[in-house]
Short mmCIF file of C-alpha atoms and ligand atoms in Angstrom, two decimals:
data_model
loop_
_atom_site.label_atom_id
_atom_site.label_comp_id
_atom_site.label_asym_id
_atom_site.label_seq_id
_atom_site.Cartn_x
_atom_site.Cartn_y
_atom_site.Cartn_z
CA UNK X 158 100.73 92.12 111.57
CA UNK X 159 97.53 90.89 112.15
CA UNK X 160 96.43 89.09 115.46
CA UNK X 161 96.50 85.44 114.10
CA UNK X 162 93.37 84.11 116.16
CA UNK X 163 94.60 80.54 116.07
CA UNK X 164 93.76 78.94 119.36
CA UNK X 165 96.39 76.46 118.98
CA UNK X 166 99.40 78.81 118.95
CA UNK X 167 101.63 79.46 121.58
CA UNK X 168 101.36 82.89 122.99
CA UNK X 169 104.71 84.03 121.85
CA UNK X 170 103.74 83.85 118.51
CA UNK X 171 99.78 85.32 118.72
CA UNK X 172 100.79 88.61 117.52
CA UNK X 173 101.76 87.15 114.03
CA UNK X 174 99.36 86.54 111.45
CA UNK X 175 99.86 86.08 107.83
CA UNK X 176 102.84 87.67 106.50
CA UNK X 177 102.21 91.49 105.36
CA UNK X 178 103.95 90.56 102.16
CA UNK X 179 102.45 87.08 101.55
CA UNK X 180 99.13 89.52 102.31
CA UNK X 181 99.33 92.16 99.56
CA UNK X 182 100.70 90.09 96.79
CA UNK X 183 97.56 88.09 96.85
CA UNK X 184 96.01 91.31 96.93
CA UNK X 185 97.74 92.18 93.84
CA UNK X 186 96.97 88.82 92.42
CA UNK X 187 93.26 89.03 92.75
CA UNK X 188 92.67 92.70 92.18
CA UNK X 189 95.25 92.61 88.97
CA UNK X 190 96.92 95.90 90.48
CA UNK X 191 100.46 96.93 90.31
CA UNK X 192 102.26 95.24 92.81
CA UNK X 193 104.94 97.20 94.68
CA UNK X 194 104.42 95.86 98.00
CA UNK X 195 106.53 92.57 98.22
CA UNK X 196 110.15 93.22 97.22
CA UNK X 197 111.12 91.18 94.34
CA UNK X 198 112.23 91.65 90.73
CA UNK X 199 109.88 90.94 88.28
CA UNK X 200 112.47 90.51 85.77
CA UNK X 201 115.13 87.63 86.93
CA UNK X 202 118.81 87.53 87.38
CA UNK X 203 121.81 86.46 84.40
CA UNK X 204 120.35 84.21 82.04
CA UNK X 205 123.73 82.09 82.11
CA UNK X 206 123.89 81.49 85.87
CA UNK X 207 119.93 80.76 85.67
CA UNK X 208 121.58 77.88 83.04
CA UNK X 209 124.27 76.80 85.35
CA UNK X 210 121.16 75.45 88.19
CA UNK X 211 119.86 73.64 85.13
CA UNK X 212 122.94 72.39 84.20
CA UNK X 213 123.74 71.35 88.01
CA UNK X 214 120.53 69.80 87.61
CA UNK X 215 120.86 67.65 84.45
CA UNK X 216 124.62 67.36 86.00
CA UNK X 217 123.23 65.33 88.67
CA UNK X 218 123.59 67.76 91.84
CA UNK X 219 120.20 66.53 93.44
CA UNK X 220 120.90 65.14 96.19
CA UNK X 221 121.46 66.99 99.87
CA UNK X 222 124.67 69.26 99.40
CA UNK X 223 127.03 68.99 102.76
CA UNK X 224 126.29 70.32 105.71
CA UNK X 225 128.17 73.59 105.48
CA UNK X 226 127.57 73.98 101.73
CA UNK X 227 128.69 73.17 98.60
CA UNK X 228 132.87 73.57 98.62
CA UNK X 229 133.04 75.62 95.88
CA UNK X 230 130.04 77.92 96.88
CA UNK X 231 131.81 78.80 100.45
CA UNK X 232 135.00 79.37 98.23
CA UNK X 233 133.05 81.89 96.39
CA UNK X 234 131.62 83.43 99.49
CA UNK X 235 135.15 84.02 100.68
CA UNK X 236 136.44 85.32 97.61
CA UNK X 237 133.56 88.08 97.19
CA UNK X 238 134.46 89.00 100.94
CA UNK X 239 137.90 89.44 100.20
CA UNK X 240 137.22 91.08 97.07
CA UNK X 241 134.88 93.18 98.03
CA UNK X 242 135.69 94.40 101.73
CA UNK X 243 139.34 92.74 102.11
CA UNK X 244 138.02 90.47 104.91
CA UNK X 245 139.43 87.22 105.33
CA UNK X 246 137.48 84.00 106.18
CA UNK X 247 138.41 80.38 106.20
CA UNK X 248 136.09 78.89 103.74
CA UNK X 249 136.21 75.38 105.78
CA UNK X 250 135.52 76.77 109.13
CA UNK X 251 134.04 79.95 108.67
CA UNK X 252 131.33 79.90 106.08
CA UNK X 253 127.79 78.44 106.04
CA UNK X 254 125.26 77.98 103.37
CA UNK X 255 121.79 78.69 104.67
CA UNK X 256 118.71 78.35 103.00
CA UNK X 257 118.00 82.27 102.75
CA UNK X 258 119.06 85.01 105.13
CA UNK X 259 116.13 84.48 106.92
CA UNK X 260 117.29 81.11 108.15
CA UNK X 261 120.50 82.19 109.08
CA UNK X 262 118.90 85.16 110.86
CA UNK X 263 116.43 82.63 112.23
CA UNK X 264 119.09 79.54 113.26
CA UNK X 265 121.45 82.60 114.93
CA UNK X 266 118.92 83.57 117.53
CA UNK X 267 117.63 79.93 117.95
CA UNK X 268 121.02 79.12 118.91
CA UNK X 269 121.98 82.06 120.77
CA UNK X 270 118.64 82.90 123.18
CA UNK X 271 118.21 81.65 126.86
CA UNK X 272 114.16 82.15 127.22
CA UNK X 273 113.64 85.98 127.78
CA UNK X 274 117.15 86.95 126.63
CA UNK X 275 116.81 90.49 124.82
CA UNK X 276 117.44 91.46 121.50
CA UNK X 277 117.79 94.50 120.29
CA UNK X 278 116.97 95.95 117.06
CA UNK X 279 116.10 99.28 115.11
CA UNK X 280 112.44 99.61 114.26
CA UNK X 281 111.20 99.56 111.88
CA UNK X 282 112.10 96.06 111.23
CA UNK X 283 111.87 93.64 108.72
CA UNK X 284 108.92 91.77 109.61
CA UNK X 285 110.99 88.03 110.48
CA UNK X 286 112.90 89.70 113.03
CA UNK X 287 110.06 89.89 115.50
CA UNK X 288 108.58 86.73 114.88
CA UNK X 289 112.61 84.96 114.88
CA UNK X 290 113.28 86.41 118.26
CA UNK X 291 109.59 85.31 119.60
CA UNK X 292 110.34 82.00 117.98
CA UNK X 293 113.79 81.41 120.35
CA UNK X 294 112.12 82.39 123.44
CA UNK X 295 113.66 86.10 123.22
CA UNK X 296 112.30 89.41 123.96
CA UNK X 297 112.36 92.09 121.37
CA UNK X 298 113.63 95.48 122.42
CA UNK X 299 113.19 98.47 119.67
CA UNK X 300 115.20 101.36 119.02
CA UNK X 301 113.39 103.72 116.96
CA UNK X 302 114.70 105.31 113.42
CA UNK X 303 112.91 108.43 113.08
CA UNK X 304 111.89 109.95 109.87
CA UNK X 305 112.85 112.47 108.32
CA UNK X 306 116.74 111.54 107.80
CA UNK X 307 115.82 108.07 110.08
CA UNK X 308 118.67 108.78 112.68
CA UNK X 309 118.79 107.58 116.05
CA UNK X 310 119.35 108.35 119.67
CA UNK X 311 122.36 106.34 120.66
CA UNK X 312 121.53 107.37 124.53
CA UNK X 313 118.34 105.80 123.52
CA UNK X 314 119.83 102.87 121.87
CA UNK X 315 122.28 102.20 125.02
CA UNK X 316 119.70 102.46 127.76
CA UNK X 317 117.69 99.70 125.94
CA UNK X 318 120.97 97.30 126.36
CA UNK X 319 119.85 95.84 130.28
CA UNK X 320 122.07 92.51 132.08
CA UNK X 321 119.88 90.61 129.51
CA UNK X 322 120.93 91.89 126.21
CA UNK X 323 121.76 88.96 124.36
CA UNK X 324 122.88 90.61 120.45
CA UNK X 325 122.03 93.69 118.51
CA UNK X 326 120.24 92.54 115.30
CA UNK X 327 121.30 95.09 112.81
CA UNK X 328 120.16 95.76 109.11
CA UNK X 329 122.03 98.29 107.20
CA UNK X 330 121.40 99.63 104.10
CA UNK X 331 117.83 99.04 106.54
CA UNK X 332 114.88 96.97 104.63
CA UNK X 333 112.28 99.45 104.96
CA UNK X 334 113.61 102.79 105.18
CA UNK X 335 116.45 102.58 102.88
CA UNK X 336 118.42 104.03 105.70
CA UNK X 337 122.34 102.99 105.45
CA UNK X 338 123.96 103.37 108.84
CA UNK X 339 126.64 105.85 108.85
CA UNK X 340 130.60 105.17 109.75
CA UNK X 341 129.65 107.24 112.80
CA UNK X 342 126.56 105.24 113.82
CA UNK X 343 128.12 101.73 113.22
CA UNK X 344 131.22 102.95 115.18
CA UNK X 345 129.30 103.74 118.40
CA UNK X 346 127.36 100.63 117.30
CA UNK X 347 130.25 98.47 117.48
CA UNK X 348 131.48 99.89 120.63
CA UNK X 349 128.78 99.48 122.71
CA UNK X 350 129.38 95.79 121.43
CA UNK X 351 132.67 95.41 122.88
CA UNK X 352 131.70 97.27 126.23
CA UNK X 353 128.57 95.21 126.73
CA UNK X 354 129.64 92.09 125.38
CA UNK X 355 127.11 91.50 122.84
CA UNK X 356 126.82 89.86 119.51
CA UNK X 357 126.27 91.65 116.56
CA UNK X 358 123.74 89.62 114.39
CA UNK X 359 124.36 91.73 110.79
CA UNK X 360 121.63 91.43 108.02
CA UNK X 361 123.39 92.72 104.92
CA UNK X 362 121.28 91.50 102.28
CA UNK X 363 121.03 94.70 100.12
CA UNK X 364 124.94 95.22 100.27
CA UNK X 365 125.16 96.06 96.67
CA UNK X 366 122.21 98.47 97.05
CA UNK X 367 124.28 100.85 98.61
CA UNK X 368 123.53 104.26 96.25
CA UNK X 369 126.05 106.58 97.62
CA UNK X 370 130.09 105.27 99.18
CA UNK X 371 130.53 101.73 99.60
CA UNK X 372 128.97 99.09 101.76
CA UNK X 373 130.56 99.33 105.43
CA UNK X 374 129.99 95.70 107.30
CA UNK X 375 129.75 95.88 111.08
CA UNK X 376 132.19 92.46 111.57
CA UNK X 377 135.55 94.89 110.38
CA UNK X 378 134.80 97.47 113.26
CA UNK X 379 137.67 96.83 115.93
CA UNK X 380 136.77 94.23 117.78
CA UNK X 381 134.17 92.81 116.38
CA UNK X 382 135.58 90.38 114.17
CA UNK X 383 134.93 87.46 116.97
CA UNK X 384 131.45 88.56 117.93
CA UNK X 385 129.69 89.63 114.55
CA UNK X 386 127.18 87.20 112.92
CA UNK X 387 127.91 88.49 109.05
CA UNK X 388 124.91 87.39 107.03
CA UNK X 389 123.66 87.86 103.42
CA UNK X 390 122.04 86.56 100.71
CA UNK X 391 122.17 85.73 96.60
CA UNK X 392 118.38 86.75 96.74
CA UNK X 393 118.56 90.64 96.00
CA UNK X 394 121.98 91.06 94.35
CA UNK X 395 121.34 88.60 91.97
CA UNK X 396 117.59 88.79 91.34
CA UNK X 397 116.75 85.38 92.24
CA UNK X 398 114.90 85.78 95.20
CA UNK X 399 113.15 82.10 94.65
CA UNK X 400 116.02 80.14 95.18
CA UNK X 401 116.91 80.90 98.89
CA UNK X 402 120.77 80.80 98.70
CA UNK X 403 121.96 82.36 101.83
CA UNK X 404 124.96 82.35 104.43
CA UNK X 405 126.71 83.31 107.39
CA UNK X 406 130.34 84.28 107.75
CA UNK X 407 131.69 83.89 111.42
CA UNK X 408 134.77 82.87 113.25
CA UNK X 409 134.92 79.02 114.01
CA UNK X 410 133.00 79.17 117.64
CA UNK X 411 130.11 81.36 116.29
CA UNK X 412 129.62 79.79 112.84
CA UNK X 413 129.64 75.85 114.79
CA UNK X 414 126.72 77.86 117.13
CA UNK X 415 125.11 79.06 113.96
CA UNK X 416 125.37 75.47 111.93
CA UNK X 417 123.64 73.39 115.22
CA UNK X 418 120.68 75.24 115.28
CA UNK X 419 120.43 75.05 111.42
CA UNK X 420 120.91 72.12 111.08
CA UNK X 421 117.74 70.92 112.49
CA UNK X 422 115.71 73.49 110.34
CA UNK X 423 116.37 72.97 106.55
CA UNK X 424 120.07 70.74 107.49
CA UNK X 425 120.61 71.58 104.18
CA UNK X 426 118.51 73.44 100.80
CA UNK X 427 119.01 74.05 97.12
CA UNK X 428 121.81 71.83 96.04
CA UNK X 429 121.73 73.04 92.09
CA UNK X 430 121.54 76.64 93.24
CA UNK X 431 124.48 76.37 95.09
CA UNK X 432 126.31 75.55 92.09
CA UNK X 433 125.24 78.58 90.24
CA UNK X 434 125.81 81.03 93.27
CA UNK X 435 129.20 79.93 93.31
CA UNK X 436 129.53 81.40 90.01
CA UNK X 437 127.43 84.47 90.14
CA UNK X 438 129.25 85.65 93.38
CA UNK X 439 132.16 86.00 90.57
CA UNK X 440 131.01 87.59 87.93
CA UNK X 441 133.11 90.59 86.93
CA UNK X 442 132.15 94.38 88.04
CA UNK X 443 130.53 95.10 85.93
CA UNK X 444 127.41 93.02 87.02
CA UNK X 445 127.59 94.77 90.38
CA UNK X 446 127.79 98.47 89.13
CA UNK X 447 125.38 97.26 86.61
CA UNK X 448 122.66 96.26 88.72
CA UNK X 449 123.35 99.39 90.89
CA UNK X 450 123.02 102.10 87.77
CA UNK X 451 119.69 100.37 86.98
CA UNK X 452 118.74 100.35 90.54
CA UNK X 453 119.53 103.88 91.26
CA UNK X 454 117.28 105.20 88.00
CA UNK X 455 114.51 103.13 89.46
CA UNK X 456 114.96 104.84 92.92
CA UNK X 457 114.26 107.92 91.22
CA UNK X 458 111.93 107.56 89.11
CA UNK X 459 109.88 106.10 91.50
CA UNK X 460 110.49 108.35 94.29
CA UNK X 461 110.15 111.91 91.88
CA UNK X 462 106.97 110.12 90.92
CA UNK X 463 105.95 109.70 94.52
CA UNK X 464 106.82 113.20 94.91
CA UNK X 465 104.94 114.64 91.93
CA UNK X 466 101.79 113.31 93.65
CA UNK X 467 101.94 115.31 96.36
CA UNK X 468 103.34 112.55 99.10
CA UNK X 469 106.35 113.29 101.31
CA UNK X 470 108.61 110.91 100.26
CA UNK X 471 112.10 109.90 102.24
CA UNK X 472 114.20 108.87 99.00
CA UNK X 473 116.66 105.75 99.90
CA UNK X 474 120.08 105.52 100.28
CA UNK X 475 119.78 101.98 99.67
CA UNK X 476 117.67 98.40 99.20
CA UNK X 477 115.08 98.98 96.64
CA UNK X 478 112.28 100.44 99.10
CA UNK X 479 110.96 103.85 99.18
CA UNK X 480 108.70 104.98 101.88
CA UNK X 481 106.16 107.89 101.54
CA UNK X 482 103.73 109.80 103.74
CA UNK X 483 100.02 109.69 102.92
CA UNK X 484 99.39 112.46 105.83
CA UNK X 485 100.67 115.23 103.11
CA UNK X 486 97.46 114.35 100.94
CA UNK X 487 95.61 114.15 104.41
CA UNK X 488 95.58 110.31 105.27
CA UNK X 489 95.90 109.05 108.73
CA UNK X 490 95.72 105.12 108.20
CA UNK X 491 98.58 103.28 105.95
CA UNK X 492 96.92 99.79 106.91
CA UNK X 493 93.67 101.03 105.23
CA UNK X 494 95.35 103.35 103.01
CA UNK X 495 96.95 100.40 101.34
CA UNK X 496 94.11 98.19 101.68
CA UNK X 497 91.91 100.76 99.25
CA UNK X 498 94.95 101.26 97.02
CA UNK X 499 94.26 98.82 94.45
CA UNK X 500 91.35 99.67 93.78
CA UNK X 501 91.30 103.42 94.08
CA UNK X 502 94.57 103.35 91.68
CA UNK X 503 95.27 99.68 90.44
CA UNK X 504 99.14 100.00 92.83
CA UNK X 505 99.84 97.69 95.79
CA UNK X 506 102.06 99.21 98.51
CA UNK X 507 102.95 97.67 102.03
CA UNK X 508 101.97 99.71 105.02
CA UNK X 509 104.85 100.17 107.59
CA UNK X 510 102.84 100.47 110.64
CA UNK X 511 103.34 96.47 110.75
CA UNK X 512 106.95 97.20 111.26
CA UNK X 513 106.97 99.36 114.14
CA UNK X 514 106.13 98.58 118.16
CA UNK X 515 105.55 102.33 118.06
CA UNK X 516 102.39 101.92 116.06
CA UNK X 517 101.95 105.60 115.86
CA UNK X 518 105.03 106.09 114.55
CA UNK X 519 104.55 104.31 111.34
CA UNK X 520 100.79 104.66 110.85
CA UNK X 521 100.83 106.82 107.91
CA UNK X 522 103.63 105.96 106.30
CA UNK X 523 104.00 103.26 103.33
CA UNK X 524 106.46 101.60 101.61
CA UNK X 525 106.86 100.93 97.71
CA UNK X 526 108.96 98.56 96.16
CA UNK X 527 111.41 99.98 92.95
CA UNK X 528 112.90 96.32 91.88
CA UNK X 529 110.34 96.53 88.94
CA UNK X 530 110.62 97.57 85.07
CA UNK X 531 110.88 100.95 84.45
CA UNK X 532 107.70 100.70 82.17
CA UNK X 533 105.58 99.46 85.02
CA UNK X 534 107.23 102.24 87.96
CA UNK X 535 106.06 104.24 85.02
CA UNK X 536 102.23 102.87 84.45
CA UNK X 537 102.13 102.81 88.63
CA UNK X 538 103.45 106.55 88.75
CA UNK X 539 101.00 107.67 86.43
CA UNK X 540 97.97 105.90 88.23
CA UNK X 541 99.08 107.25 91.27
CA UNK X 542 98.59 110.92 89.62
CA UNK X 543 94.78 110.19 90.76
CA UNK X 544 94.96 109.90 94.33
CA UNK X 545 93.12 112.58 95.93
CA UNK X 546 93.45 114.26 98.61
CA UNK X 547 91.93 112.98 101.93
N1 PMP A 260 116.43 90.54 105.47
C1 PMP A 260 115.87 91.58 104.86
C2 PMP A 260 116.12 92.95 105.40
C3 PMP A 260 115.05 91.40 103.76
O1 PMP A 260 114.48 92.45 103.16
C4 PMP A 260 114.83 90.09 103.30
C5 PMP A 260 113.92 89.87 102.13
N2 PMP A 260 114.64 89.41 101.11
C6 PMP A 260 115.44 89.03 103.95
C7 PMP A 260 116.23 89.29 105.04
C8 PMP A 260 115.25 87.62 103.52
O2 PMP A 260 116.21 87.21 102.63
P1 PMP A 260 116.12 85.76 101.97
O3 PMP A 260 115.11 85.82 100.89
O4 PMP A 260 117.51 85.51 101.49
O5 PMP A 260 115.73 84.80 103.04
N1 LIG A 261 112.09 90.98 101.76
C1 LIG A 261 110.91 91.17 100.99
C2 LIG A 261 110.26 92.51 101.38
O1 LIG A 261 110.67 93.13 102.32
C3 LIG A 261 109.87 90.11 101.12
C4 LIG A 261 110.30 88.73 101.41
C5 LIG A 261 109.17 87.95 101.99
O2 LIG A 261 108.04 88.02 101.52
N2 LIG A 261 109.42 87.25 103.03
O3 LIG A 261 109.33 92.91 100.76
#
């Protein structure tokens, strides 16, 4: 992220500039390129739940929804839980409708962070993460996933955990390597938990990207039921990223710690929205295995595509990100790399170097976005045949 050069700021929050994402998708907009950078569809979700928010609309649901959400919305939320992982949740107590994951993500460290309380999280990281924790007054600790196969160290990861250690921030299947955490990995994960006495703040918006097994949430690891912040989002499994329907599931105590913070952000978004969530989150199976059949040709075509141009490429196990290496066609810089991209081949990408505290860990690689139609992954592929070499 780019040094923001605003002398009003407070120093916490000088190392954040413009959002990488906001960046390149004006990039895209001005240069007419491909744009693979930001991640979202450029087709949208069911046509009948887009008519149930314009129903709820012309229904009358325009006025602020309560506090926690919309009844039958949290009654959703606990149904897919149940349905889907066999967790249980109290849909009065235990769920809350936020607008986006990234204000529950956001409201959970608000509310959790004495100034200079740690946080830990893998890198590289989705880019609110950073600026969230800077925002509450934390300090961001990293734990690097390396590339090729993006494990970890977990001596590594527990050394980072210090008297401070507030929560582990966790994002698995991992926006952007595609990287889902392993039984193994969110077992030790979960331990360390328990031992240390940390929260677990889960980001699990791409849990129906999950391209191989199932989707394995960190809150039904033993013990972690009572200190797991389980969040998600309609944005990605439903191809409406525009309407910001998020939530958190949580026992009681950590929900009601959750909910004060939010509700001085947003208090509440997206009344109609809610209303058609509630709906979607039902939709038989064959939506879900749907959108993952469609997803999983896109990962592939994309990322055989990336790999017929001569670019190390580290396919996904999930989210609808794939990240490549520019040094295999003899590129050192991702930032300018993707900078040039439009107009050397008319494709945006996002470099990934803004995601990492190791900078030189993530110079040269870049991520592209699949959650596109398979004619335009094709067009982009085929433009991409043109890079040269370095
Ligand atoms: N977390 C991750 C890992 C993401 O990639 C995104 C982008 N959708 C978000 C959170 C934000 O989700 P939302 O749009 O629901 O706020
Ligand atoms: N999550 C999306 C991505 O990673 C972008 C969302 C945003 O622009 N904040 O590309």
């Amino acid at each position: 992220m780019a040094h923001s050069g605003d002398p009003f700021i407070k120093e916490s929050m000088r190392e954040f500039g413009e959002t990488i994402f906001a960046e390149m998708s004006a990039l895209a907009e001005t240069t007419g390129a491909i744009n693979l950078g930001q991640g979202f569809p450029d087709t949208d979700g069911p046509r009948e739940i887009a008519e149930l928010a314009i129903s709820a609309i012309r229904d009358g649901h325009n006025q602020y929804p309560p506090g926690l959400g919309i009844e039958r919305l949290r009654e959703s939320i606990t149904n897919h839980q149940s349905r889907f992982y066999d967790l249980d949740f109290d849909s009065k107590t235990e769920i809350l409708v936020t607008a986006g994951a990234t204000e529950a993500i956001a409201a959970s460290l608000l509310a959790i962070c004495e100034p200079n309380d740690e946080i830990i999280t893998f890198e590289p990281y989705y880019d609110s993460y950073a600026a969230s924790i800077a925002l509450a007054g934390g300090i961001r600790r990293v734990v690097t996933l390396h590339t090729p196969d993006y494990s970890f160290s977990f001596d590594e990861l527990e050394q980072s955990i210090t008297k401070r250690t507030k929560a582990i921030l966790l994002n698995s299947p991992h926006n952007p390597t595609g990287k889902v955490f392993t039984h193994e990995e969110l077992t030790q994960i979960a331990e360390l938990c328990v031992e240390y006495d940390l929260i677990a703040i889960c980001d699990e918006v791409y849990e129906h990207l999950v391209f191989e097994g199932n989707h394995l949430p960190l809150i039904q690891y033993p013990e972690m039921r009572d200190r797991t912040i389980q969040i998600s989002s309609a944005g990605k499994t439903f191809s409406f990223t525009g309407w910001k329907i998020g939530w958190v599931c949580a026992q009681p105590a950590l929900l009601n710690t959750v909910r004060t913070a939010k509700q001085f952000l947003t208090y509440v978004n997206g009344a109609p929205f809610q209303h058609a969530i509630a709906e979607a989150l039902l939709l038989p199976d064959e939506y879900f295995d749907n959108f993952l059949t469609d997803m999983v040709a896109k990962r592939d075509l994309l990322s055989r595509g990336l790999e017929s141009v001569g670019l190390e490429t580290f396919v996904p196990q999930g989210t609808y990100f794939v990240t490549a290496d520019i040094k295999t066609l003899g590129y050192q810089d991702g930032k300018e790399f993707c900078l040039n991209l439009p107009e050397s081949c008319g494709v945006v990408a996002v470099p990934n170097v803004v995601f990492y505290d190791n900078k030189d860990l993530g110079d040269t690689l870049i991520r592209f976005a699949f959650c596109k139609r398979v004619e335009l992954l094709e067009e982009a592929v085929e433009r991409l045949q043109t890079l040269e070499s370095a």
